[in-house]
Tab-separated table of C-alpha atoms and ligand atoms in Angstrom:
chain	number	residue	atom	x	y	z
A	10	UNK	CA	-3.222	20.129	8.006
A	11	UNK	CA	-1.663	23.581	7.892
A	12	UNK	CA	1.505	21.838	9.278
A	13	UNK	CA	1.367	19.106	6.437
A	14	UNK	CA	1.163	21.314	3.584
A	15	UNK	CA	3.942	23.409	4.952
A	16	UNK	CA	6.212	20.380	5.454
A	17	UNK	CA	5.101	19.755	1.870
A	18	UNK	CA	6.566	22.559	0.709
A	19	UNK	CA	9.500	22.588	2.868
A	20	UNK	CA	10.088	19.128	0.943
A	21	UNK	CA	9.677	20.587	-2.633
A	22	UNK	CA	12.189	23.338	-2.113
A	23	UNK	CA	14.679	20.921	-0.501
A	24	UNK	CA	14.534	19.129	-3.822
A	25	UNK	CA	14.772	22.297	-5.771
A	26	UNK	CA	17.542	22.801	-3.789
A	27	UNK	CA	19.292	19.726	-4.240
A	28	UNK	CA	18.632	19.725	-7.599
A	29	UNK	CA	20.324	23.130	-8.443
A	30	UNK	CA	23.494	21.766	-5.939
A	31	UNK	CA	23.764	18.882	-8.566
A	32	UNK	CA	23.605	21.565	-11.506
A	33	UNK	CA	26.782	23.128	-10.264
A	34	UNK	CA	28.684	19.723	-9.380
A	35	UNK	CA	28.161	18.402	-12.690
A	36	UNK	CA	29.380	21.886	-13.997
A	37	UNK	CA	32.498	21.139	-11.773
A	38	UNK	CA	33.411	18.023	-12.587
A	39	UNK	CA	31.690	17.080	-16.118
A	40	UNK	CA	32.124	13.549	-15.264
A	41	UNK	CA	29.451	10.774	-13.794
A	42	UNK	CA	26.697	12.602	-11.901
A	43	UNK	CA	26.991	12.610	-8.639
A	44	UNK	CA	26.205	9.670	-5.981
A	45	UNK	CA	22.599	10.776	-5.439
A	46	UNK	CA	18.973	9.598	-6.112
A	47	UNK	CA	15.910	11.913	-6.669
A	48	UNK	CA	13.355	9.961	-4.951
A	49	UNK	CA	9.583	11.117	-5.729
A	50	UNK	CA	7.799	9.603	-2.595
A	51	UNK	CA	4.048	9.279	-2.279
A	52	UNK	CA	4.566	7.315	1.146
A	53	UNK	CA	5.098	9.623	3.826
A	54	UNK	CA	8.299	11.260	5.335
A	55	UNK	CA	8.129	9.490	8.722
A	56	UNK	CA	8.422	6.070	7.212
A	57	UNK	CA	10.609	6.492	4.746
A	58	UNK	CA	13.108	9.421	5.870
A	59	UNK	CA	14.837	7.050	8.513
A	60	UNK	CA	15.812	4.304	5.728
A	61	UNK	CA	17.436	7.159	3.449
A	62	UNK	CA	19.331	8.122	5.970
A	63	UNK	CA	20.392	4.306	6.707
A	64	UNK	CA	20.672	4.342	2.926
A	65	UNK	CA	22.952	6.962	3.182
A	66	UNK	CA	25.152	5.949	5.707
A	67	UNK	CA	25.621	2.721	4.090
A	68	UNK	CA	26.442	3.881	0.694
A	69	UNK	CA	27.182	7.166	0.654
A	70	UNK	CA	24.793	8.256	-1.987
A	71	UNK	CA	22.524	10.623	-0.784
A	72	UNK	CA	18.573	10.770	-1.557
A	73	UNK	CA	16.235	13.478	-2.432
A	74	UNK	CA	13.012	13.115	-1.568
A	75	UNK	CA	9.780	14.716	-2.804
A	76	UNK	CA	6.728	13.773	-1.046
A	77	UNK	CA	4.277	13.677	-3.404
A	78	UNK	CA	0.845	12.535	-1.727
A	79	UNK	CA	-1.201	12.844	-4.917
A	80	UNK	CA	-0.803	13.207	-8.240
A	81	UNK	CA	2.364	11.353	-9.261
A	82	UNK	CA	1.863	9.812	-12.246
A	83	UNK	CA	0.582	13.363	-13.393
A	84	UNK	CA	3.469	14.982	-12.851
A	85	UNK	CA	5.417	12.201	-14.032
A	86	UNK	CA	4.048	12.852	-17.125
A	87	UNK	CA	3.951	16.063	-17.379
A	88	UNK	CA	7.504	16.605	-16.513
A	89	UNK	CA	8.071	13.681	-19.172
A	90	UNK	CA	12.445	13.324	-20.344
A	91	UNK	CA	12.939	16.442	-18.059
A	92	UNK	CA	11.563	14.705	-14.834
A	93	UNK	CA	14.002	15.079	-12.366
A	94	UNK	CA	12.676	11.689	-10.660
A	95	UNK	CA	14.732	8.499	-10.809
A	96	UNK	CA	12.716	6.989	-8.732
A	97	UNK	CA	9.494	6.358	-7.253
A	98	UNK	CA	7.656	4.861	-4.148
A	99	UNK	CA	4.405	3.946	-3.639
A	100	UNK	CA	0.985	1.852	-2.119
A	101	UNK	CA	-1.113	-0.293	-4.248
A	102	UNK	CA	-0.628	-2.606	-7.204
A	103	UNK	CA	-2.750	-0.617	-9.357
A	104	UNK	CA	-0.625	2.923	-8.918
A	105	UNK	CA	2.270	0.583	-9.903
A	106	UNK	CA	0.679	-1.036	-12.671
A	107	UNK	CA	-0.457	2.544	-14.239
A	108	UNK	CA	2.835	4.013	-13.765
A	109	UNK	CA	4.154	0.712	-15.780
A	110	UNK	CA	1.389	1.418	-18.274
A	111	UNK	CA	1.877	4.706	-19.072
A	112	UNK	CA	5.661	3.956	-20.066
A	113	UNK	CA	6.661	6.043	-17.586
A	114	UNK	CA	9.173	3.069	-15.438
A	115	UNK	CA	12.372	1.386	-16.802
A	116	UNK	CA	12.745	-2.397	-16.597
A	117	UNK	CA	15.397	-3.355	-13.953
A	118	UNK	CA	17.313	-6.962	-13.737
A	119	UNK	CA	18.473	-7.073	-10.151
A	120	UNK	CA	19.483	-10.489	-8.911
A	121	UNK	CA	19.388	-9.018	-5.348
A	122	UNK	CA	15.615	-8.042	-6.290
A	123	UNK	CA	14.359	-11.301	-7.871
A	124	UNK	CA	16.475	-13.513	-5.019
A	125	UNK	CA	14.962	-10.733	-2.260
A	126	UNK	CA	11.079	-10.588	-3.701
A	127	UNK	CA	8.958	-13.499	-4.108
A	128	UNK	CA	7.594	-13.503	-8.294
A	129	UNK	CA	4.124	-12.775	-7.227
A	130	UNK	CA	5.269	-9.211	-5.661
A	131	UNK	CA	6.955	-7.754	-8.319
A	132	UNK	CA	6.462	-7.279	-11.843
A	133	UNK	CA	7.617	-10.232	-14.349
A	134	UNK	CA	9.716	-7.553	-16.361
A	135	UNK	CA	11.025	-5.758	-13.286
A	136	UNK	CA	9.173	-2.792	-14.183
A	137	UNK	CA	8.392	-2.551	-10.124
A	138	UNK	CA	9.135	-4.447	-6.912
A	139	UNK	CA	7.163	-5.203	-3.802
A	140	UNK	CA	8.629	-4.046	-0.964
A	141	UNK	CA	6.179	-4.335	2.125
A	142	UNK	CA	2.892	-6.175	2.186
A	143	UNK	CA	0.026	-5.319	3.485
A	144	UNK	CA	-3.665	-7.850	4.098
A	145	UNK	CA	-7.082	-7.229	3.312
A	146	UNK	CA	-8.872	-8.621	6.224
A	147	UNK	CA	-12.033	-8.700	8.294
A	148	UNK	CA	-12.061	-6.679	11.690
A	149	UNK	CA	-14.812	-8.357	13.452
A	150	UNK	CA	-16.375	-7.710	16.752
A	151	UNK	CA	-14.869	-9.249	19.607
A	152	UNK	CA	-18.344	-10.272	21.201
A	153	UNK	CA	-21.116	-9.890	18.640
A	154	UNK	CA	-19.114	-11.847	15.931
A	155	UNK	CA	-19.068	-15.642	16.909
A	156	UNK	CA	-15.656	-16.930	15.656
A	157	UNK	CA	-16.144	-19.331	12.931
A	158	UNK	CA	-18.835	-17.255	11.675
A	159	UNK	CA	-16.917	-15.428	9.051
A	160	UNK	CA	-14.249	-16.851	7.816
A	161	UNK	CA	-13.876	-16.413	4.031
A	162	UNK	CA	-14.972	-13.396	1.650
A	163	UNK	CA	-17.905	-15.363	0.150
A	164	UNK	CA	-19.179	-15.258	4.342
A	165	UNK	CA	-19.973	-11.295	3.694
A	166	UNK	CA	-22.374	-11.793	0.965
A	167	UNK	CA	-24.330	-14.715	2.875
A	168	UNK	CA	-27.700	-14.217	4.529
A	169	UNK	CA	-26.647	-14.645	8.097
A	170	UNK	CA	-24.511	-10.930	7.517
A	171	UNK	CA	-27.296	-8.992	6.307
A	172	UNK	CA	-26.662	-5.685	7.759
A	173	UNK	CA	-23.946	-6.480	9.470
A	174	UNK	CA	-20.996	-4.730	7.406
A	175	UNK	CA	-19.334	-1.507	6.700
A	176	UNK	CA	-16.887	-0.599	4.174
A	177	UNK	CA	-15.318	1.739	2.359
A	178	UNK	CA	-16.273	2.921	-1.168
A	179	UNK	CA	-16.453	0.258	-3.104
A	180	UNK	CA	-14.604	2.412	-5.760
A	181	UNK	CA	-11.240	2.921	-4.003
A	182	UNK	CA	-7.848	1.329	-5.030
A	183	UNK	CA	-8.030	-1.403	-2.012
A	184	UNK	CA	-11.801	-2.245	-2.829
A	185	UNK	CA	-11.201	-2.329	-6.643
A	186	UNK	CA	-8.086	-4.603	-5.966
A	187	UNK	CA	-9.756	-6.890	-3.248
A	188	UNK	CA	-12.602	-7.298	-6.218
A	189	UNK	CA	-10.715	-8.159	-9.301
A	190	UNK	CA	-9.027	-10.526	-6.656
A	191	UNK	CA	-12.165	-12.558	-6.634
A	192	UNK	CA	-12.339	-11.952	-10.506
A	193	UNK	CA	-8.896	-13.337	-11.006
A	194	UNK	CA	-9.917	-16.432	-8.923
A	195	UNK	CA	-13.836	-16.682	-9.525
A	196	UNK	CA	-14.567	-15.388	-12.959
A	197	UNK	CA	-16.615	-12.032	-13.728
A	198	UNK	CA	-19.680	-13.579	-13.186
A	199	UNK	CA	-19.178	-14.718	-9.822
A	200	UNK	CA	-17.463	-11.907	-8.493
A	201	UNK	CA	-20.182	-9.409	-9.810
A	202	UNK	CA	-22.957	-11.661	-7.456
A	203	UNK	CA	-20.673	-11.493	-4.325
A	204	UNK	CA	-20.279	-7.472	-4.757
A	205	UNK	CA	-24.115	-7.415	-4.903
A	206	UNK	CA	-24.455	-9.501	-1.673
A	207	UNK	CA	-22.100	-8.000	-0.351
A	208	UNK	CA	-23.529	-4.530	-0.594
A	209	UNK	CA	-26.782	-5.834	0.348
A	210	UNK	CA	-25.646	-6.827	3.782
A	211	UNK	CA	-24.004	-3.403	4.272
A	212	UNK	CA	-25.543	-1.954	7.128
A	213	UNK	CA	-24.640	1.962	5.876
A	214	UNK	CA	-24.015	3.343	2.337
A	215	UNK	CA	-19.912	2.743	2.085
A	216	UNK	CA	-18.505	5.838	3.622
A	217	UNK	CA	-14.884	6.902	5.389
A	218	UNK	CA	-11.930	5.462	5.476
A	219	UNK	CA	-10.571	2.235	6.570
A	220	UNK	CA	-10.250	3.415	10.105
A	221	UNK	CA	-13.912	4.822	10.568
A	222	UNK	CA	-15.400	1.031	9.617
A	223	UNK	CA	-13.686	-0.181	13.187
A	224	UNK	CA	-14.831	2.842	14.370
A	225	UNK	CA	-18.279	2.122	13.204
A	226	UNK	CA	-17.825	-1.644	14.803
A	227	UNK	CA	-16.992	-0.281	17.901
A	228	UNK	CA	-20.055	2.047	18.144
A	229	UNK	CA	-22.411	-0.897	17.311
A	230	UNK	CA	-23.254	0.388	13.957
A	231	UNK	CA	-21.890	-3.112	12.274
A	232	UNK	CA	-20.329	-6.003	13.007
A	233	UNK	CA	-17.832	-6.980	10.865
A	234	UNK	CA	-15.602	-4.161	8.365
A	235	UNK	CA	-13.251	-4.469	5.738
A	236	UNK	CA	-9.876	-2.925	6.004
A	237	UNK	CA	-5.794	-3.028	5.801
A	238	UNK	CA	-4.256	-4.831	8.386
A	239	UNK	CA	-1.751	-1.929	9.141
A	240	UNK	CA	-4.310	-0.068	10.391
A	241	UNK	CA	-5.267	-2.106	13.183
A	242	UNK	CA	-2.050	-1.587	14.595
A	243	UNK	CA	-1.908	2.268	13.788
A	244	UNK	CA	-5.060	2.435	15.570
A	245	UNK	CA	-3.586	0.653	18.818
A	246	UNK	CA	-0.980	2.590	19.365
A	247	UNK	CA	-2.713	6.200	18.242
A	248	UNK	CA	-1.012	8.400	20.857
A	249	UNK	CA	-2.492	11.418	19.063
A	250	UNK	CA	-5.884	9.754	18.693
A	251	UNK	CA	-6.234	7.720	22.198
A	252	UNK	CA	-9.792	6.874	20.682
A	253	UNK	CA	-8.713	4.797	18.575
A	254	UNK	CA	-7.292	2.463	20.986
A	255	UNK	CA	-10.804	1.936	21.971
A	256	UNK	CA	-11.844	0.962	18.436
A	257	UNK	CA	-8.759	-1.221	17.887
A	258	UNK	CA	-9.664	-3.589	20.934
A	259	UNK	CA	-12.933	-4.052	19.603
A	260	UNK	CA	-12.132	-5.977	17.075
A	261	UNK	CA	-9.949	-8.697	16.288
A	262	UNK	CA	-8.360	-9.776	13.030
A	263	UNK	CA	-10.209	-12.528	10.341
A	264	UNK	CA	-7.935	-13.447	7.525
A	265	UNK	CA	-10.005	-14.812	4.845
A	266	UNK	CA	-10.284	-17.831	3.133
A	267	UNK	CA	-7.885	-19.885	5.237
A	268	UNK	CA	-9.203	-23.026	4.135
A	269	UNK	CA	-8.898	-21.386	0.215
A	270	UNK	CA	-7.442	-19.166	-2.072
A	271	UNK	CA	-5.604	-17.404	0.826
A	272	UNK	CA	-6.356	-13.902	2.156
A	273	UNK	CA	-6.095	-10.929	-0.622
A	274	UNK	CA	-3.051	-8.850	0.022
A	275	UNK	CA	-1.902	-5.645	-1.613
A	276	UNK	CA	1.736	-4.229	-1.677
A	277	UNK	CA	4.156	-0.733	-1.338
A	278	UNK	CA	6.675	-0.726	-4.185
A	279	UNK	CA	9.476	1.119	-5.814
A	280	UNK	CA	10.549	1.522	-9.583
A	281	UNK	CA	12.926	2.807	-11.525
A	282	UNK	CA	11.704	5.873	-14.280
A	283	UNK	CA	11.914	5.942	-17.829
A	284	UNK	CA	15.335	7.198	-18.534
A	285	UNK	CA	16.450	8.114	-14.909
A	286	UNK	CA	19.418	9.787	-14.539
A	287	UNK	CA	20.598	8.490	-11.822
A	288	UNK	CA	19.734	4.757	-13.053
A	289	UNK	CA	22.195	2.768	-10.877
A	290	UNK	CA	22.230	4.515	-7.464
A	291	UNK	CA	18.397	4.410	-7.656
A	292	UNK	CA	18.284	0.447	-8.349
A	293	UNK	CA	21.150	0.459	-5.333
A	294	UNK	CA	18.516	1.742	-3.274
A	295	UNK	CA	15.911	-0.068	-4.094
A	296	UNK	CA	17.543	-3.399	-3.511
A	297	UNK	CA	19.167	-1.433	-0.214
A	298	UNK	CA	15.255	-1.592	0.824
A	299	UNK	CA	14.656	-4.945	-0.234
A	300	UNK	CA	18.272	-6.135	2.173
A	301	UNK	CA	16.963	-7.661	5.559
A	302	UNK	CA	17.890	-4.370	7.339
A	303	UNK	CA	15.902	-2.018	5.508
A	304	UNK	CA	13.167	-4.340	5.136
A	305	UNK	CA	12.830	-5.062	8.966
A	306	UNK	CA	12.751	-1.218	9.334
A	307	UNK	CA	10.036	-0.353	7.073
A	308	UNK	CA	7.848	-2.869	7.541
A	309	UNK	CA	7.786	-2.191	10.946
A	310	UNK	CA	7.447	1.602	11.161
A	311	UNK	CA	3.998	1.143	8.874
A	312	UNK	CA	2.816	-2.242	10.754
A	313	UNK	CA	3.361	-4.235	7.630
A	314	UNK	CA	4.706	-7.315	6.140
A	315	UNK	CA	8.112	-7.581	4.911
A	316	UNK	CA	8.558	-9.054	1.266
A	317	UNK	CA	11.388	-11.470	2.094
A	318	UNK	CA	11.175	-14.262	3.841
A	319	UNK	CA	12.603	-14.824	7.187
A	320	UNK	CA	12.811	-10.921	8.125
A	321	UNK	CA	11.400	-10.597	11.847
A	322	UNK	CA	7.909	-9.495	12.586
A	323	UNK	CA	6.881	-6.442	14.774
A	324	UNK	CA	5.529	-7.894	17.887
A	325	UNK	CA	2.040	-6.902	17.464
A	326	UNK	CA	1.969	-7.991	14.084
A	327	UNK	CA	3.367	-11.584	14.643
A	328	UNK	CA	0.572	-11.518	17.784
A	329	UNK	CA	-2.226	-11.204	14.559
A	330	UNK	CA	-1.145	-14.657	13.836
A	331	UNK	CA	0.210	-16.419	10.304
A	332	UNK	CA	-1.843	-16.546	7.296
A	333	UNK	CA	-1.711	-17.362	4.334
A	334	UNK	CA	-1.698	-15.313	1.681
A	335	UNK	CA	-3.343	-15.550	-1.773
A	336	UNK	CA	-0.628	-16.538	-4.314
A	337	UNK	CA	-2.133	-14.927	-7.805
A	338	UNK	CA	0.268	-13.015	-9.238
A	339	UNK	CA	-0.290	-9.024	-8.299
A	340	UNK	CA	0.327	-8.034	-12.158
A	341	UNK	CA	-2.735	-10.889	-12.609
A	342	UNK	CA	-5.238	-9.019	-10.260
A	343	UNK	CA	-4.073	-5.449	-11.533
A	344	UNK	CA	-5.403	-6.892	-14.827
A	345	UNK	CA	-8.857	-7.575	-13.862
A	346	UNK	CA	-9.182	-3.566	-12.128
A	347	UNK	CA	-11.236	-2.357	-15.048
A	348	UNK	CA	-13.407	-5.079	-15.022
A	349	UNK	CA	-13.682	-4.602	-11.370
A	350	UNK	CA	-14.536	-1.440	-11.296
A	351	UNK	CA	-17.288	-2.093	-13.904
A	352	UNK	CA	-18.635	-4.566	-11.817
A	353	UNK	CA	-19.053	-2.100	-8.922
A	354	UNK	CA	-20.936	0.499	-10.871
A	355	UNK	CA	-23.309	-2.325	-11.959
A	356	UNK	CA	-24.205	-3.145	-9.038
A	357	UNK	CA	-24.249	0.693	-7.704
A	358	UNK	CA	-22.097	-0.380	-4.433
A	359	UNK	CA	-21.914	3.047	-3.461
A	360	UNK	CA	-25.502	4.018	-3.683
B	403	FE	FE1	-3.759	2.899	3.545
């Protein structure tokens, strides 16, 4: 932890640094800033450090990166015209869509991006762009879950699970976004019923991350959990946290709704800010991470999917099998959060 916030800070003066350097070149020269992005990064260092420098070393223009784990669209807006940021990166469809609704991201036409990024995974304006992709599966237990026995959402909320299931607050981003999934594709009414059978058959108040559901499989506690499919395979190969093997190979990976809609999957995106300075070398990058290089890399570092097509798997992740995925429009689940959210204080998933 200690380490982590240092690191942290480490980061912010580098870009304070960097920042000052650019001052004094501009003073120099007058001309075209210099070749450089300020990147503010809420995904962390590891998985994102080695693609700057392949950024880099490909173009020349160098990135600074603040890592930013919370609080970005604060500061954002704070800072406001004087934001140093041209850039940003980030999980979840609904950071991206309130960073796009609080006019703080510049529209970007990018034929690399729309060729590169299927519609659904990007915004119709280009006001952000998918760049890995990520499932919302079931992790169900190897033995105690029959296979066939869950195999779609609306499974979680039927009799036969009662007391079988652990989650995660219903209130966070993946949970809200999973939810006005099932708004987008069942209506309000329906989707408010499945959150209260759902939350009947929970077998503990929702509690912990994604990781301490499998956890909670493995232990007997439930049988079945909700969670990212990155995970899984962070969990597999925990070197630091040889436990978790243990809870990994308990469980093995349901993708909803096969037969349906498709499984619900969220994204990690990038955008451009509201008046970057640095407008062109930061949509250079950006399509730089959407190339086949850069998108082999960082899906694979994180255990994710890649955006565009026909960029190679990580083993483990091609051994989880092909799915498919539900094709709603992101932008048209982000719009159905609110109602979402509603839904799960009506039916007091938490309590
Ligand atoms: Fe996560």
């Amino acid at each position: 932890m200690e380490f982590g916030r240092k690191r942290n800070k480490m980061r912010c003066h580098r870009f304070g640094v960097a920042w000052v350097l650019v001052g004094i070149g501009m003073l120099a020269h007058s001309a075209s800033p210099a070749a450089e992005v300020n990147l503010y990064s809420s995904r962390q260092p590891f998985l994102v450090e080695p693609l700057l420098e392949a950024f880099r070393d490909a173009t020349g223009i160098e990135v600074n990166m603040a890592y930013i784990k919370k609080g970005m669209l604060e500061r954002l807006r704070a800072e406001g015209v004087n934001s140093p940021a041209d850039a940003i990166l980030t999980t979840d469809i609904g950071v991206l869509e309130n960073h796009a609704q609080a006019g703080l991201l510049d529209p970007v036409d990018s034929r690399v991006l729309t060729n590169n990024i299927p519609a659904q995974y990007r915004h119709p304006d280009g006001l952000w762009f998918g760049l890995t992709m990520r499932a919302r599966v079931i992790f169900a237990h190897r033995e105690r879950v029959v296979p066939g026995e869950v195999t779609t959402y609306e499974d979680l909320a039927a009799p036969h699970m009662k007391g079988r299931i652990c989650t995660r607050s219903g209130k966070h981003a993946y949970n809200i976004s999973l939810l006005a999934s099932v708004v987008a594709a069942e209506g309000e009414a329906a989707a408010e019923a499945w959150a209260r059978g759902l939350k009947d058959n929970l077998a503990r108040r929702p509690q912990g991350n994604d990781r301490a559901q499998v956890k909670a499989v493995k232990e007997g506690e439930c049988d079945v959990a909700l969670g990212n499919t990155y995970y899984l395979g962070k969990m597999a190969t925990n070197e630091k946290n040889p436990e978790q093997k243990e809870w990994a190979a308990a469980v093995r990976i349901v993708f909803p709704n096969q037969d349906g809609r498709g499984t619900h999957v969220n994204i990690s995106g990038a955008a451009v800010v509201k008046g970057a300075d640095h407008r062109d070398d930061a949509i250079r990058l950006i399509e730089y991470l959407a190339g086949d290089d850069a998108q082999a890399i960082y899906a694979r570092r994180n255990f994710e999917y890649p955006v565009k097509a026909g960029v190679p798997l990580l083993e483990m992740v091609e051994s989880w099998g092909a799915f498919k995925s539900d094709a709603a429009f992101l932008t048209k689940i982000a719009e159905h959060r609110t109602v979402a959210s509603k839904i799960m204080d009506r039916v007091a998933f938490d309590h």
